Amino acid sequence: MAVKVLVVDDSGFFRRRVTEILAGDPQIQVVGTATNGKEAIEQTQALRPDVITMDYEMPVMDGISAVKQIMQRCPTPVLMFSSLTYEGARVSLDALDAGAADYLPKNFEDISRNPDKVRQLLCERVHALARTNRRSLGIAPATVSAPSVSSRPLTGSASAPRSSEPPAPRSSSPAPRKRSYKLVAIGTSTGGPVALQKVLTQLPASFPAPLVLIQHMPAAFTKAFAERLDKLCRISVKEAEDGDILRPGLALLAPGGKQMMVDGRGAIRILPGDERLNYKPCVDVTFGSAAKAFGDKVLAVVLTGMGADGREGARMLKQAGSSVWAQDEASCVIYGMPMAVAKANLADGIYSLDDIGRYLAEIG
């Protein structure tokens, strides 16, 4: 069955363009449009779409207010559009807190200059969100019409797995044994901002290890995200800069559009984003450098996200003797990255998001 989409935007131009782009995919059906948040709520209840694309700035009711009410009344995966600015980053993070599943930068120039790229990105993201873990949004699995086609990798994210794949490993791991680490490395993508916030707010100010965070996110967003985490957490969080030194209780977030590596002296190296890599930042790159720098003294954690970024880096860490945890399916927004690690038999433990934060807080 086709994925049913509701398009919400006060701009007639953007509504038409988004509708035209989505209508070009035979596996997507635009079932309605709305010009403000109030209409979006009404249309969601009447049409029961599988995915909603939502603007932020609208008359009558803004997008974030609409998302909050939709998640209370009729939980539905929401893809937010926001500008590639610091304010756009703040809005996107607020929307994710309100319950949105993902976001895309709203860039009119890209629509004009790269229509094929925009079409691929938007359609693939909609297909992926139609496969969102319904439990994470409070939606019964039977309410969703999943697409019958698989999606190709896309910039900053990759498609969710087909439902015909073998069942994913269940979360049945015993609590990890306590040990000390020289570094904790956490990688994530779709659903990651909320997941990281939930994990990191459980850590004490006296957390004994340095942390590095790799979140698939545009360059304009990572600074705002690091600042938000720093305000919410007892540990310190900052966007990583070249030459930063790892220290206990400090989490360094990889800057968007670039690659982050660590060396044996505990220094951070920030490198230009390699065009050959789909992800900038890439979890595999940071995990691989950590394996080389610290051998068996790393704890790697792979959280919610589409695709398989982190699997090969986790393999390198396991070969060096380090530990790898993966988030379980039930607590993921998208069970892609953790599933790739678990199905490759690289996870020492598969835990819920709540347990990951609790177990991290207890490491020696």
Short mmCIF file of C-alpha atoms in Angstrom, two decimals:
data_model
loop_
_atom_site.label_atom_id
_atom_site.label_comp_id
_atom_site.label_asym_id
_atom_site.label_seq_id
_atom_site.Cartn_x
_atom_site.Cartn_y
_atom_site.Cartn_z
CA MET A 1 0.00 0.00 0.00
CA ALA A 2 1.11 3.56 -0.68
CA VAL A 3 2.35 5.77 2.16
CA LYS A 4 -0.30 8.39 2.93
CA VAL A 5 1.15 11.87 3.49
CA LEU A 6 -0.33 15.11 4.79
CA VAL A 7 1.58 18.23 3.63
CA VAL A 8 1.42 21.22 6.01
CA ASP A 9 2.82 24.63 5.01
CA ASP A 10 1.43 28.16 4.84
CA SER A 11 3.37 28.82 1.61
CA GLY A 12 1.30 27.88 -1.42
CA PHE A 13 4.50 27.49 -3.47
CA PHE A 14 6.07 25.08 -1.00
CA ARG A 15 2.86 23.08 -0.56
CA ARG A 16 2.60 22.64 -4.32
CA ARG A 17 6.26 21.73 -4.77
CA VAL A 18 6.28 19.21 -1.91
CA THR A 19 3.04 17.71 -3.18
CA GLU A 20 4.41 17.46 -6.74
CA ILE A 21 7.64 15.84 -5.53
CA LEU A 22 5.83 13.27 -3.41
CA ALA A 23 3.19 12.60 -6.06
CA GLY A 24 5.98 11.59 -8.44
CA ASP A 25 6.61 8.49 -6.31
CA PRO A 26 4.04 5.77 -7.07
CA GLN A 27 4.43 4.43 -3.53
CA ILE A 28 3.40 7.76 -1.94
CA GLN A 29 -0.09 9.30 -1.89
CA VAL A 30 -0.62 12.89 -0.76
CA VAL A 31 -4.01 12.61 0.95
CA GLY A 32 -4.35 16.25 1.93
CA THR A 33 -2.75 19.62 2.64
CA ALA A 34 -3.08 22.17 5.44
CA THR A 35 -2.08 25.83 5.70
CA ASN A 36 -1.59 26.08 9.47
CA GLY A 37 -1.20 24.01 12.60
CA LYS A 38 -4.88 24.04 13.50
CA GLU A 39 -5.81 22.66 10.09
CA ALA A 40 -3.02 20.09 10.42
CA ILE A 41 -4.55 18.70 13.61
CA GLU A 42 -8.01 18.53 12.05
CA GLN A 43 -6.71 16.90 8.85
CA THR A 44 -4.63 14.40 10.80
CA GLN A 45 -7.65 13.24 12.75
CA ALA A 46 -9.82 13.08 9.63
CA LEU A 47 -7.35 11.55 7.15
CA ARG A 48 -5.11 9.43 9.39
CA PRO A 49 -1.94 9.91 7.31
CA ASP A 50 1.10 7.67 7.75
CA VAL A 51 3.52 10.65 7.68
CA ILE A 52 3.12 14.43 8.03
CA THR A 53 5.48 17.01 6.55
CA MET A 54 5.29 20.10 8.75
CA ASP A 55 6.48 23.69 8.45
CA TYR A 56 7.29 25.70 11.58
CA GLU A 57 6.26 29.31 10.99
CA MET A 58 2.54 29.42 10.18
CA PRO A 59 -0.43 31.61 11.11
CA VAL A 60 -3.11 30.55 13.61
CA MET A 61 -0.88 27.82 15.11
CA ASP A 62 2.83 27.14 14.58
CA GLY A 63 4.28 23.74 13.71
CA ILE A 64 5.66 22.86 17.13
CA SER A 65 2.35 23.55 18.87
CA ALA A 66 0.67 21.42 16.23
CA VAL A 67 3.13 18.56 16.72
CA LYS A 68 2.48 18.54 20.47
CA GLN A 69 -1.26 18.27 19.98
CA ILE A 70 -0.99 15.71 17.20
CA MET A 71 1.19 13.48 19.39
CA GLN A 72 -1.42 13.72 22.16
CA ARG A 73 -4.48 13.14 19.99
CA CYS A 74 -3.31 11.05 17.02
CA PRO A 75 0.40 10.16 17.20
CA THR A 76 1.88 10.23 13.69
CA PRO A 77 5.49 10.42 12.40
CA VAL A 78 6.21 14.09 11.61
CA LEU A 79 8.97 15.34 9.30
CA MET A 80 9.70 18.99 10.13
CA PHE A 81 11.05 21.55 7.68
CA SER A 82 13.32 24.24 9.10
CA SER A 83 15.85 26.74 7.81
CA LEU A 84 19.61 26.06 7.82
CA THR A 85 20.28 28.70 10.47
CA TYR A 86 20.98 28.76 14.18
CA GLU A 87 17.32 29.61 14.76
CA GLY A 88 16.37 26.78 12.41
CA ALA A 89 18.44 24.42 14.53
CA ARG A 90 16.72 25.57 17.71
CA VAL A 91 13.31 25.11 16.12
CA SER A 92 14.21 21.62 14.87
CA LEU A 93 15.41 20.55 18.31
CA ASP A 94 12.25 21.97 19.92
CA ALA A 95 10.19 20.03 17.38
CA LEU A 96 12.00 16.79 18.17
CA ASP A 97 11.37 17.39 21.87
CA ALA A 98 7.70 17.92 21.03
CA GLY A 99 7.54 14.53 19.31
CA ALA A 100 8.60 15.05 15.67
CA ALA A 101 10.46 12.03 14.31
CA ASP A 102 12.90 13.81 11.98
CA TYR A 103 13.62 17.07 10.16
CA LEU A 104 14.87 18.36 6.82
CA PRO A 105 16.36 21.79 6.03
CA LYS A 106 13.92 23.97 4.09
CA ASN A 107 16.00 25.31 1.25
CA PHE A 108 14.22 26.90 -1.72
CA GLU A 109 17.50 27.23 -3.65
CA ASP A 110 18.08 23.48 -3.53
CA ILE A 111 14.59 22.87 -4.88
CA SER A 112 15.41 25.06 -7.87
CA ARG A 113 19.01 23.95 -8.45
CA ASN A 114 18.90 20.27 -7.48
CA PRO A 115 15.31 19.07 -7.96
CA ASP A 116 16.33 15.43 -8.48
CA LYS A 117 18.39 15.37 -5.29
CA VAL A 118 15.60 17.01 -3.29
CA ARG A 119 13.08 14.54 -4.73
CA GLN A 120 15.21 11.55 -3.75
CA LEU A 121 15.95 12.90 -0.28
CA LEU A 122 12.35 13.80 0.55
CA CYS A 123 10.76 10.62 -0.82
CA GLU A 124 13.28 8.35 0.84
CA ARG A 125 12.89 10.13 4.16
CA VAL A 126 9.10 9.79 3.96
CA HIS A 127 9.40 6.07 3.17
CA ALA A 128 11.76 5.63 6.10
CA LEU A 129 9.50 7.46 8.53
CA ALA A 130 6.56 5.34 7.41
CA ARG A 131 8.56 2.48 8.94
CA THR A 132 9.22 4.36 12.16
CA ASN A 133 9.03 2.21 15.27
CA ARG A 134 5.38 2.80 16.12
CA ARG A 135 5.89 2.02 19.81
CA SER A 136 8.26 4.96 20.16
CA LEU A 137 5.43 7.29 19.14
CA GLY A 138 2.67 5.44 20.95
CA ILE A 139 1.19 4.13 17.69
CA ALA A 140 -0.11 0.61 17.24
CA PRO A 141 1.86 -1.12 14.46
CA ALA A 142 -1.28 -2.04 12.49
CA THR A 143 -2.16 1.61 11.81
CA VAL A 144 0.64 2.15 9.28
CA SER A 145 0.75 1.41 5.58
CA ALA A 146 4.38 0.47 4.96
CA PRO A 147 5.86 1.04 1.49
CA SER A 148 6.64 -1.99 -0.63
CA VAL A 149 9.92 -0.67 -1.98
CA SER A 150 13.27 -0.30 -0.29
CA SER A 151 15.06 3.04 -0.22
CA ARG A 152 18.61 3.85 -1.24
CA PRO A 153 21.11 5.54 1.11
CA LEU A 154 20.74 9.30 1.41
CA THR A 155 22.91 12.11 2.68
CA GLY A 156 23.02 12.21 6.48
CA SER A 157 20.80 9.18 6.75
CA ALA A 158 19.98 5.88 5.11
CA SER A 159 16.87 3.92 4.49
CA ALA A 160 15.22 1.79 7.14
CA PRO A 161 15.31 -2.00 6.73
CA ARG A 162 12.64 -3.85 4.77
CA SER A 163 10.03 -5.58 6.89
CA SER A 164 10.84 -8.88 5.13
CA GLU A 165 14.24 -9.09 6.82
CA PRO A 166 14.79 -11.73 9.54
CA PRO A 167 13.58 -10.80 13.03
CA ALA A 168 15.99 -8.54 14.90
CA PRO A 169 17.69 -9.74 18.08
CA ARG A 170 15.60 -9.14 21.19
CA SER A 171 16.74 -7.14 24.21
CA SER A 172 17.60 -9.90 26.64
CA SER A 173 21.14 -8.98 27.65
CA PRO A 174 22.17 -9.18 31.30
CA ALA A 175 23.51 -6.07 32.98
CA PRO A 176 27.10 -5.35 31.92
CA ARG A 177 29.89 -6.05 34.33
CA LYS A 178 31.48 -2.94 35.71
CA ARG A 179 34.81 -1.89 34.23
CA SER A 180 36.67 1.33 33.52
CA TYR A 181 37.16 2.85 30.08
CA LYS A 182 39.42 5.51 28.61
CA LEU A 183 36.69 6.64 26.23
CA VAL A 184 32.93 6.31 25.69
CA ALA A 185 31.92 6.81 22.03
CA ILE A 186 28.23 7.16 21.11
CA GLY A 187 26.94 7.12 17.53
CA THR A 188 23.39 7.82 16.34
CA SER A 189 21.20 9.27 13.58
CA THR A 190 17.39 9.57 13.26
CA GLY A 191 15.90 9.88 16.74
CA GLY A 192 19.36 10.56 18.14
CA PRO A 193 18.93 14.08 19.55
CA VAL A 194 16.19 12.95 21.92
CA ALA A 195 17.97 9.65 22.67
CA LEU A 196 21.26 11.37 23.48
CA GLN A 197 19.48 13.84 25.72
CA LYS A 198 17.81 11.00 27.60
CA VAL A 199 21.09 9.10 28.07
CA LEU A 200 23.40 11.98 28.88
CA THR A 201 21.09 13.61 31.44
CA GLN A 202 21.44 10.46 33.55
CA LEU A 203 25.21 10.86 33.91
CA PRO A 204 26.72 12.45 37.04
CA ALA A 205 29.02 15.47 36.89
CA SER A 206 31.76 13.17 38.17
CA PHE A 207 31.44 10.79 35.21
CA PRO A 208 34.87 9.09 35.08
CA ALA A 209 35.46 8.89 31.31
CA PRO A 210 35.63 11.29 28.36
CA LEU A 211 32.86 11.00 25.76
CA VAL A 212 32.67 11.62 22.03
CA LEU A 213 29.27 11.94 20.33
CA ILE A 214 28.61 11.38 16.63
CA GLN A 215 25.16 12.51 15.51
CA HIS A 216 24.20 12.73 11.83
CA MET A 217 23.29 16.42 11.68
CA PRO A 218 23.88 19.44 9.39
CA ALA A 219 26.77 21.76 10.17
CA ALA A 220 24.41 24.60 11.12
CA PHE A 221 22.78 22.47 13.82
CA THR A 222 25.55 20.84 15.87
CA LYS A 223 26.63 23.93 17.81
CA ALA A 224 23.07 24.64 18.94
CA PHE A 225 22.58 20.99 19.85
CA ALA A 226 25.77 20.89 21.93
CA GLU A 227 24.75 24.06 23.75
CA ARG A 228 21.33 22.59 24.51
CA LEU A 229 22.83 19.39 25.90
CA ASP A 230 25.30 21.38 28.01
CA LYS A 231 22.43 23.27 29.66
CA LEU A 232 20.47 20.10 30.37
CA CYS A 233 23.27 17.77 31.54
CA ARG A 234 25.43 17.63 34.64
CA ILE A 235 28.42 16.68 32.49
CA SER A 236 29.86 19.31 30.13
CA VAL A 237 29.04 19.17 26.43
CA LYS A 238 30.54 21.20 23.59
CA GLU A 239 30.91 21.06 19.82
CA ALA A 240 34.33 19.54 19.18
CA GLU A 241 37.15 21.66 17.78
CA ASP A 242 40.45 20.56 16.34
CA GLY A 243 42.95 20.16 19.18
CA ASP A 244 40.41 19.65 21.97
CA ILE A 245 41.68 17.29 24.68
CA LEU A 246 39.59 14.46 26.05
CA ARG A 247 38.86 14.67 29.76
CA PRO A 248 36.50 12.92 32.17
CA GLY A 249 33.02 14.38 32.33
CA LEU A 250 33.33 16.21 29.00
CA ALA A 251 31.34 15.13 25.93
CA LEU A 252 32.58 16.40 22.56
CA LEU A 253 30.01 16.47 19.73
CA ALA A 254 31.31 15.96 16.20
CA PRO A 255 30.66 19.08 14.09
CA GLY A 256 28.28 18.60 11.18
CA GLY A 257 29.80 18.38 7.71
CA LYS A 258 33.17 17.22 9.06
CA GLN A 259 34.86 14.11 10.44
CA MET A 260 36.05 13.67 14.01
CA MET A 261 38.94 11.42 15.01
CA VAL A 262 40.80 10.82 18.29
CA ASP A 263 44.48 10.05 18.70
CA GLY A 264 46.49 8.17 21.30
CA ARG A 265 47.38 11.37 23.15
CA GLY A 266 43.71 12.04 23.79
CA ALA A 267 43.50 14.88 21.28
CA ILE A 268 40.66 15.50 18.85
CA ARG A 269 41.29 15.91 15.14
CA ILE A 270 38.61 17.57 13.02
CA LEU A 271 38.97 16.86 9.31
CA PRO A 272 37.06 18.08 6.25
CA GLY A 273 34.10 15.94 5.25
CA ASP A 274 35.18 13.41 2.63
CA GLU A 275 32.79 13.51 -0.33
CA ARG A 276 33.26 9.76 -0.76
CA LEU A 277 31.52 9.19 2.56
CA ASN A 278 27.72 9.39 2.84
CA TYR A 279 27.90 10.59 6.43
CA LYS A 280 29.55 13.77 7.67
CA PRO A 281 30.19 13.13 10.54
CA CYS A 282 30.58 9.36 10.19
CA VAL A 283 30.34 7.02 13.18
CA ASP A 284 32.64 4.45 11.54
CA VAL A 285 35.42 7.04 11.17
CA THR A 286 35.37 8.06 14.84
CA PHE A 287 34.94 4.50 16.12
CA GLY A 288 37.82 3.31 13.92
CA SER A 289 40.16 6.01 15.22
CA ALA A 290 39.17 5.16 18.80
CA ALA A 291 40.03 1.50 18.21
CA LYS A 292 43.46 2.47 16.95
CA ALA A 293 44.09 5.00 19.74
CA PHE A 294 42.76 3.13 22.79
CA GLY A 295 42.55 -0.55 21.87
CA ASP A 296 40.42 -2.45 24.39
CA LYS A 297 39.67 0.59 26.59
CA VAL A 298 36.67 1.93 24.65
CA LEU A 299 32.96 1.54 25.25
CA ALA A 300 31.03 2.17 22.02
CA VAL A 301 27.27 2.71 22.08
CA VAL A 302 25.12 2.65 18.93
CA LEU A 303 21.74 4.32 19.28
CA THR A 304 18.68 4.77 17.06
CA GLY A 305 19.20 5.61 13.40
CA MET A 306 18.68 4.54 9.80
CA GLY A 307 21.28 2.57 7.90
CA ALA A 308 24.37 0.80 9.18
CA ASP A 309 26.87 3.54 10.06
CA GLY A 310 28.82 2.36 13.11
CA ARG A 311 28.83 -1.34 12.25
CA GLU A 312 32.30 -1.42 10.70
CA GLY A 313 33.71 0.85 13.37
CA ALA A 314 32.18 -1.43 16.01
CA ARG A 315 33.84 -4.37 14.26
CA MET A 316 37.24 -2.66 14.57
CA LEU A 317 36.61 -1.94 18.24
CA LYS A 318 35.59 -5.54 18.94
CA GLN A 319 38.73 -6.80 17.20
CA ALA A 320 40.75 -4.54 19.52
CA GLY A 321 38.95 -5.97 22.57
CA SER A 322 36.64 -3.05 23.34
CA SER A 323 32.98 -3.26 24.37
CA VAL A 324 29.96 -2.43 22.21
CA TRP A 325 26.38 -1.78 23.32
CA ALA A 326 23.39 -1.41 21.01
CA GLN A 327 19.98 0.14 21.72
CA ASP A 328 17.11 -2.32 21.60
CA GLU A 329 14.40 -2.28 18.97
CA ALA A 330 11.52 -1.36 21.28
CA SER A 331 13.06 1.95 22.39
CA CYS A 332 14.43 3.03 18.96
CA VAL A 333 12.69 5.47 16.67
CA ILE A 334 14.41 3.68 13.76
CA TYR A 335 16.00 0.29 14.44
CA GLY A 336 18.62 0.42 11.70
CA MET A 337 22.09 1.25 13.02
CA PRO A 338 21.73 -0.75 16.26
CA MET A 339 20.22 -3.67 14.35
CA ALA A 340 23.18 -3.72 11.94
CA VAL A 341 25.56 -4.01 14.89
CA ALA A 342 23.45 -6.64 16.66
CA LYS A 343 22.90 -8.80 13.57
CA ALA A 344 26.65 -8.77 12.90
CA ASN A 345 27.09 -10.26 16.43
CA LEU A 346 29.16 -7.25 17.50
CA ALA A 347 27.03 -6.17 20.49
CA ASP A 348 28.12 -7.21 23.98
CA GLY A 349 24.76 -5.97 25.23
CA ILE A 350 21.43 -4.90 23.72
CA TYR A 351 19.68 -2.52 26.08
CA SER A 352 16.73 -0.15 26.27
CA LEU A 353 17.44 3.56 26.17
CA ASP A 354 16.66 3.89 29.88
CA ASP A 355 19.05 1.06 30.74
CA ILE A 356 21.85 2.49 28.59
CA GLY A 357 21.79 5.73 30.57
CA ARG A 358 21.57 3.87 33.88
CA TYR A 359 24.36 1.43 33.04
CA LEU A 360 26.58 4.21 31.73
CA ALA A 361 26.13 6.13 34.98
CA GLU A 362 27.37 3.06 36.86
CA ILE A 363 30.60 2.39 34.94
CA GLY A 364 33.74 2.42 37.00
#
